Short mmCIF file of C-alpha atoms in Angstrom, two decimals:
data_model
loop_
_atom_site.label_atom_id
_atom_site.label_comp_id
_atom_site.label_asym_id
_atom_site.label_seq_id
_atom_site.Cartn_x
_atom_site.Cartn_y
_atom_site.Cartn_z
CA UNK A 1 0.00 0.00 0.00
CA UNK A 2 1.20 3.43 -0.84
CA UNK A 3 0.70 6.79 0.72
CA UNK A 4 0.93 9.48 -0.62
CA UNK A 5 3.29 11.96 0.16
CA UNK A 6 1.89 15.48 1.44
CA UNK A 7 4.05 18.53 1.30
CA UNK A 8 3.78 21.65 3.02
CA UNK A 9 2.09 24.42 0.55
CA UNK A 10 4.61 27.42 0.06
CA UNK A 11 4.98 29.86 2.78
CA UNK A 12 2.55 33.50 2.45
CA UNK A 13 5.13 36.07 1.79
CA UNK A 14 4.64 39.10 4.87
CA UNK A 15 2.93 41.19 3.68
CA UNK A 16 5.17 44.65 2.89
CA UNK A 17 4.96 46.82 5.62
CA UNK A 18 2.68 50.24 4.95
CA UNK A 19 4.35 53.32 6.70
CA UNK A 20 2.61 55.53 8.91
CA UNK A 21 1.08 58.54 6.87
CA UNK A 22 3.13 61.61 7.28
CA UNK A 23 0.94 63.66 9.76
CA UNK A 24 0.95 67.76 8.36
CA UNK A 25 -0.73 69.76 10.58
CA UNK A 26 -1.30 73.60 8.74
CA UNK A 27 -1.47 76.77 10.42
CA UNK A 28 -3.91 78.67 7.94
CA UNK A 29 -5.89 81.81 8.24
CA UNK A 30 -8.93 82.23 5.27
CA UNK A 31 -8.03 85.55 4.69
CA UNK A 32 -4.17 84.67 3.68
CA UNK A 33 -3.82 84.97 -0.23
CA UNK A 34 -0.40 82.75 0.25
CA UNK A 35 -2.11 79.93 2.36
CA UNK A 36 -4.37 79.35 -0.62
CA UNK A 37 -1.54 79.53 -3.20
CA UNK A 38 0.64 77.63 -0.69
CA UNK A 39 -2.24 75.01 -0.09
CA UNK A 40 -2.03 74.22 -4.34
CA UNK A 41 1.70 74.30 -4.19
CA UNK A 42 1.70 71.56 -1.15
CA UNK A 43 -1.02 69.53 -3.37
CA UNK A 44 1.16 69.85 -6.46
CA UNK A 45 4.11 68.06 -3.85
CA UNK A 46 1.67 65.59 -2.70
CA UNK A 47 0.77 64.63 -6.38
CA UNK A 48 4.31 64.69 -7.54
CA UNK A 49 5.27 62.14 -4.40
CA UNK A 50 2.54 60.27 -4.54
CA UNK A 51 3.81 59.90 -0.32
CA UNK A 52 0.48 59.44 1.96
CA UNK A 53 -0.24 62.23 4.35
CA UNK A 54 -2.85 63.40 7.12
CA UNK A 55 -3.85 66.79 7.17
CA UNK A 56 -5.09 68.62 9.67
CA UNK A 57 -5.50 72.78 9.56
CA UNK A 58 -5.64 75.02 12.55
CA UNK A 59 -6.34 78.37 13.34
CA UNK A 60 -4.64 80.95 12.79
CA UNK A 61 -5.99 84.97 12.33
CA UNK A 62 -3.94 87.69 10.68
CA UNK A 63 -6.68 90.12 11.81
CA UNK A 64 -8.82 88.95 14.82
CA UNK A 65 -9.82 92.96 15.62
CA UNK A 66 -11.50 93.38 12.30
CA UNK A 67 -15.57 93.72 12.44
CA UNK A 68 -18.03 90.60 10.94
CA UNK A 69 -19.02 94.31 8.75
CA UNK A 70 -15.84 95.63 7.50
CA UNK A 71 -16.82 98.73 5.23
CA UNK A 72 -14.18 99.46 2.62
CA UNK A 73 -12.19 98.29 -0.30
CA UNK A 74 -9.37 96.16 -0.55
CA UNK A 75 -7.40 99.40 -0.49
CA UNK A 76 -9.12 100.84 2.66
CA UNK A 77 -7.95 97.30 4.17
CA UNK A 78 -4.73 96.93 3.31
CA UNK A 79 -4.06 101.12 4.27
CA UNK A 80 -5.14 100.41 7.88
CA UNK A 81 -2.85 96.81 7.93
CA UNK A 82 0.13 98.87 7.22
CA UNK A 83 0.26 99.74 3.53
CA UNK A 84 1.09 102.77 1.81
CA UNK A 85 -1.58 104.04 -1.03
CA UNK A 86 1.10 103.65 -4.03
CA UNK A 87 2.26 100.08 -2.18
CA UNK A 88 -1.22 98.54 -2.56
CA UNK A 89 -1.98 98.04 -6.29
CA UNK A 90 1.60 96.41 -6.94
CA UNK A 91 1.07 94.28 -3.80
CA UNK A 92 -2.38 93.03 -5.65
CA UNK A 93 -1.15 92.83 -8.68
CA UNK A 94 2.03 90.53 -7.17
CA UNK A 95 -0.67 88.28 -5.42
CA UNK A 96 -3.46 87.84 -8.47
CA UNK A 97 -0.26 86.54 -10.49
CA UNK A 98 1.04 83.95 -8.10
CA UNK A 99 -2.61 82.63 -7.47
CA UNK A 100 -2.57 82.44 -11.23
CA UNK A 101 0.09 80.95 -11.87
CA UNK A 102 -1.15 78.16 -9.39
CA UNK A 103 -4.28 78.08 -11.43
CA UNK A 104 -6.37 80.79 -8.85
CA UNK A 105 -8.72 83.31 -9.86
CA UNK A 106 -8.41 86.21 -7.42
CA UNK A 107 -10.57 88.91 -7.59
CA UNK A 108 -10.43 91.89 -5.30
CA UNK A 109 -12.43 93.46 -7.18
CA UNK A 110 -15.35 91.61 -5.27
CA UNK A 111 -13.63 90.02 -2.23
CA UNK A 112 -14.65 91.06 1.23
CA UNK A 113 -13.11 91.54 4.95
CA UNK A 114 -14.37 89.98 7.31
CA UNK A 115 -13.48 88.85 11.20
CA UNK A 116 -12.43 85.26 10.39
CA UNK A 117 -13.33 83.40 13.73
CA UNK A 118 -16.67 82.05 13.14
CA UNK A 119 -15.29 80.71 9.70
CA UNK A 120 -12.48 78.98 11.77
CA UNK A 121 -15.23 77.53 13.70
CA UNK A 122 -16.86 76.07 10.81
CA UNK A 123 -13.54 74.59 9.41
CA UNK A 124 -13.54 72.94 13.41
CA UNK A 125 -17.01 71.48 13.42
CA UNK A 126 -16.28 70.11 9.50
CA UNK A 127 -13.25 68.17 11.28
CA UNK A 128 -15.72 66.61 13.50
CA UNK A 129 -17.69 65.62 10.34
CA UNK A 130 -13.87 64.29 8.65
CA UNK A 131 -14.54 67.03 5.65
CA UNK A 132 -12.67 69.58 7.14
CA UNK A 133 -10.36 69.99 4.26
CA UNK A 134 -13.33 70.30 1.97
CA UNK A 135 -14.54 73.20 4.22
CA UNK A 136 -11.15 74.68 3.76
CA UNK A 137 -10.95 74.79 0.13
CA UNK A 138 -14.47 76.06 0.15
CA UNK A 139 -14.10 78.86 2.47
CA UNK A 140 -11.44 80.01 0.56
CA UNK A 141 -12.60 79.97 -3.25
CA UNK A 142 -15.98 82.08 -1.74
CA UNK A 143 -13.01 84.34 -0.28
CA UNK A 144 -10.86 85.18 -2.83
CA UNK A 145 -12.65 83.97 -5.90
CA UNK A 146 -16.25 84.68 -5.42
CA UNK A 147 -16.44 87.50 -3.22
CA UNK A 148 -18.72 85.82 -0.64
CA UNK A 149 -19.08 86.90 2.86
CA UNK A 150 -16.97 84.38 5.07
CA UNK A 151 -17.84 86.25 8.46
CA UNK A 152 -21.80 85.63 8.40
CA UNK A 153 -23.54 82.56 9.89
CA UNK A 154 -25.90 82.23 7.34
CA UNK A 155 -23.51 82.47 4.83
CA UNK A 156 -21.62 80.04 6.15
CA UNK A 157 -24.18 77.52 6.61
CA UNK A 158 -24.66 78.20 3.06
CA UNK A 159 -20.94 77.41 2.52
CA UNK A 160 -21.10 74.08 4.48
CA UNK A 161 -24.09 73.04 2.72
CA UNK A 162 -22.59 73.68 -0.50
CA UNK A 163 -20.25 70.38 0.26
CA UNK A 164 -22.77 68.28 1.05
CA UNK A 165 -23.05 69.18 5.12
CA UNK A 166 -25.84 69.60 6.89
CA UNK A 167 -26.94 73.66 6.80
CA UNK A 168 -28.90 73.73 10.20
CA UNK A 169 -26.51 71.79 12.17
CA UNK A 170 -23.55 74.01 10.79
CA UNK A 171 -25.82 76.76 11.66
CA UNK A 172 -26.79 75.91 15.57
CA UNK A 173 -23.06 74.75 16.18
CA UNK A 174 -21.63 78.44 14.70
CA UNK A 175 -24.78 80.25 16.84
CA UNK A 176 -23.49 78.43 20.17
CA UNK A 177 -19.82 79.56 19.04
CA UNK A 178 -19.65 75.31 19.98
CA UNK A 179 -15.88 75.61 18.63
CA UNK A 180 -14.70 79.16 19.71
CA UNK A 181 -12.68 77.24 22.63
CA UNK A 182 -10.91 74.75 19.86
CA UNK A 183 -9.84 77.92 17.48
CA UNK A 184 -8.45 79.47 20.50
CA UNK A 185 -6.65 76.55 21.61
CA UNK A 186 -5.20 76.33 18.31
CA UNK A 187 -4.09 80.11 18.55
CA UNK A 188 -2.29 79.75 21.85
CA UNK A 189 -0.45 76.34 20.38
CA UNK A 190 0.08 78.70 17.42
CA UNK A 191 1.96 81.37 19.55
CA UNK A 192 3.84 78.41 21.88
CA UNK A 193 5.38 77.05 18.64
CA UNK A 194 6.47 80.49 18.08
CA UNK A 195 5.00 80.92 14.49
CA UNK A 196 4.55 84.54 13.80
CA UNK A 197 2.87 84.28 10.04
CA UNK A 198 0.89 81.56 8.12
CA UNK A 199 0.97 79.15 6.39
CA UNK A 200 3.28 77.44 8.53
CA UNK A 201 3.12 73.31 8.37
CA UNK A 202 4.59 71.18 11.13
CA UNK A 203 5.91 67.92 9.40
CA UNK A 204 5.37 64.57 12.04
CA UNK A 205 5.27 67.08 14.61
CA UNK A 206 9.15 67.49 13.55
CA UNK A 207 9.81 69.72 10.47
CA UNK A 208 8.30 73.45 10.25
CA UNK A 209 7.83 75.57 7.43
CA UNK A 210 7.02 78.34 6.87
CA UNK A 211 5.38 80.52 3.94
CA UNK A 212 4.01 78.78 0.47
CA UNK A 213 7.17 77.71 -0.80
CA UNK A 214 8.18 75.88 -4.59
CA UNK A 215 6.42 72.61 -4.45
CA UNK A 216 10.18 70.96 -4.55
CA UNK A 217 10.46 72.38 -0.87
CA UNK A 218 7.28 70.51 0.12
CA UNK A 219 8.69 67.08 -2.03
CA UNK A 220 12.02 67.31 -0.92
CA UNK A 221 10.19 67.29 2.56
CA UNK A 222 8.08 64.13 2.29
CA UNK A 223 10.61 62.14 0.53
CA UNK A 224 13.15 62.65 3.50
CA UNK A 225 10.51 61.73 5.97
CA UNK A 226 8.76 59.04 3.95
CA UNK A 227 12.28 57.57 3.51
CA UNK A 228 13.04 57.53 7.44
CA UNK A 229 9.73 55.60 7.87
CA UNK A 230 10.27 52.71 5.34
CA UNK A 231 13.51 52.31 7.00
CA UNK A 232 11.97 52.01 10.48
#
């Protein structure tokens, strides 16, 4: 009688090891030109790579004494921030052509001031809902591209809607300022960190930069860190 002989099948291969995502947490205010032209330079880096990140954007205002009702022009605002009358234009001009060059469509023709803290609230309660980085790129194409009023609840609610959240949640959670204690948190971690303009990204809690630099910067970036991880 013969038996016949078994063998072991071949051995399952480990699967490859998937590194951690590279966590980029983004200081951002909605009414900074360069941290929407910095936030399509970053995504040009992240498309170039191909590296997997997690985003997160915090709080950050450039002018938390300005009304919800600012009367005046893009010149009027930019006067009282600092600016001399012949130093404006040239300044806009400077600014329309880097957003266009990132593909951006700014118009200060239209675009108005506004306190930004109840928008920052809405990009907080849109993290709770895991679209907050929707929210952020809509908050800033009303901004800069469609002249929409950023500082209104209504308007807002509007906004939020708009990517497919619900309008009278949004609306009851920015009446009940529900997530004025997160965007000041995120203020005060701002200042501890020692960052005195925006955007300014914090790589893995490790690497920060400042300002919307060449999209190289931002590859360069990920490839050293992604690197480090595969070899750990």
């Amino acid at each position: 009688m013969y038996l016949s002989q078994t063998t072991d099948p071949d051995p399952v291969p480990d699967a490859p090891t998937v590194p951690a995502p590279i966590k980029v947490d983004v200081w951002s205010d909605i009414a900074c030109p360069w941290c929407y032209i910095g936030k399509r330079k970053f995504e040009t880096a992240l498309d170039d790579t191909g590296i997997a990140v997690e985003i997160e954007y915090h709080a950050y205002e450039l002018a938390p004494d300005l009304p919800e009702e600012f009367e005046g022009s893009e010149q009027d605002y930019l006067e009282i921030r600092g600016y001399s009358a012949d130093e404006v234009q040239p300044l806009l001009a400077r600014l329309a052509g880097a957003a266009k060059a990132v593909g951006l469509d700014f118009d200060y023709d239209i675009l108005r001031h506004t306190n930004m803290v109840k928008g920052h609230q809405l990009i907080r309660w849109a993290h709770s809902k895991g679209r907050q980085l929707d929210m952020v790129e809509r908050l800033l194409a009303a901004h800069f591209e469609e002249g929409r009023h950023v500082g209104r609840d209504e308007e807002l609610a509007d906004l939020a809607a708009e990517i497919g959240l619900d309008r009278v949640e949004a609306l009851a959670a920015l009446a009940e300022n529900r997530y004025l204690r997160d965007v000041r948190a995120e203020e005060r971690r701002a200042k501890e960190l020692g960052i005195r303009g925006v955007p300014y990204y914090v790589f893995d809690n490790t690497y920060g930069v400042s300002g919307a630099q060449d999209p190289s910067v931002f590859a360069d970036i990920l490839r050293q860190l992604s690197g480090r991880k595969e070899v750990s």
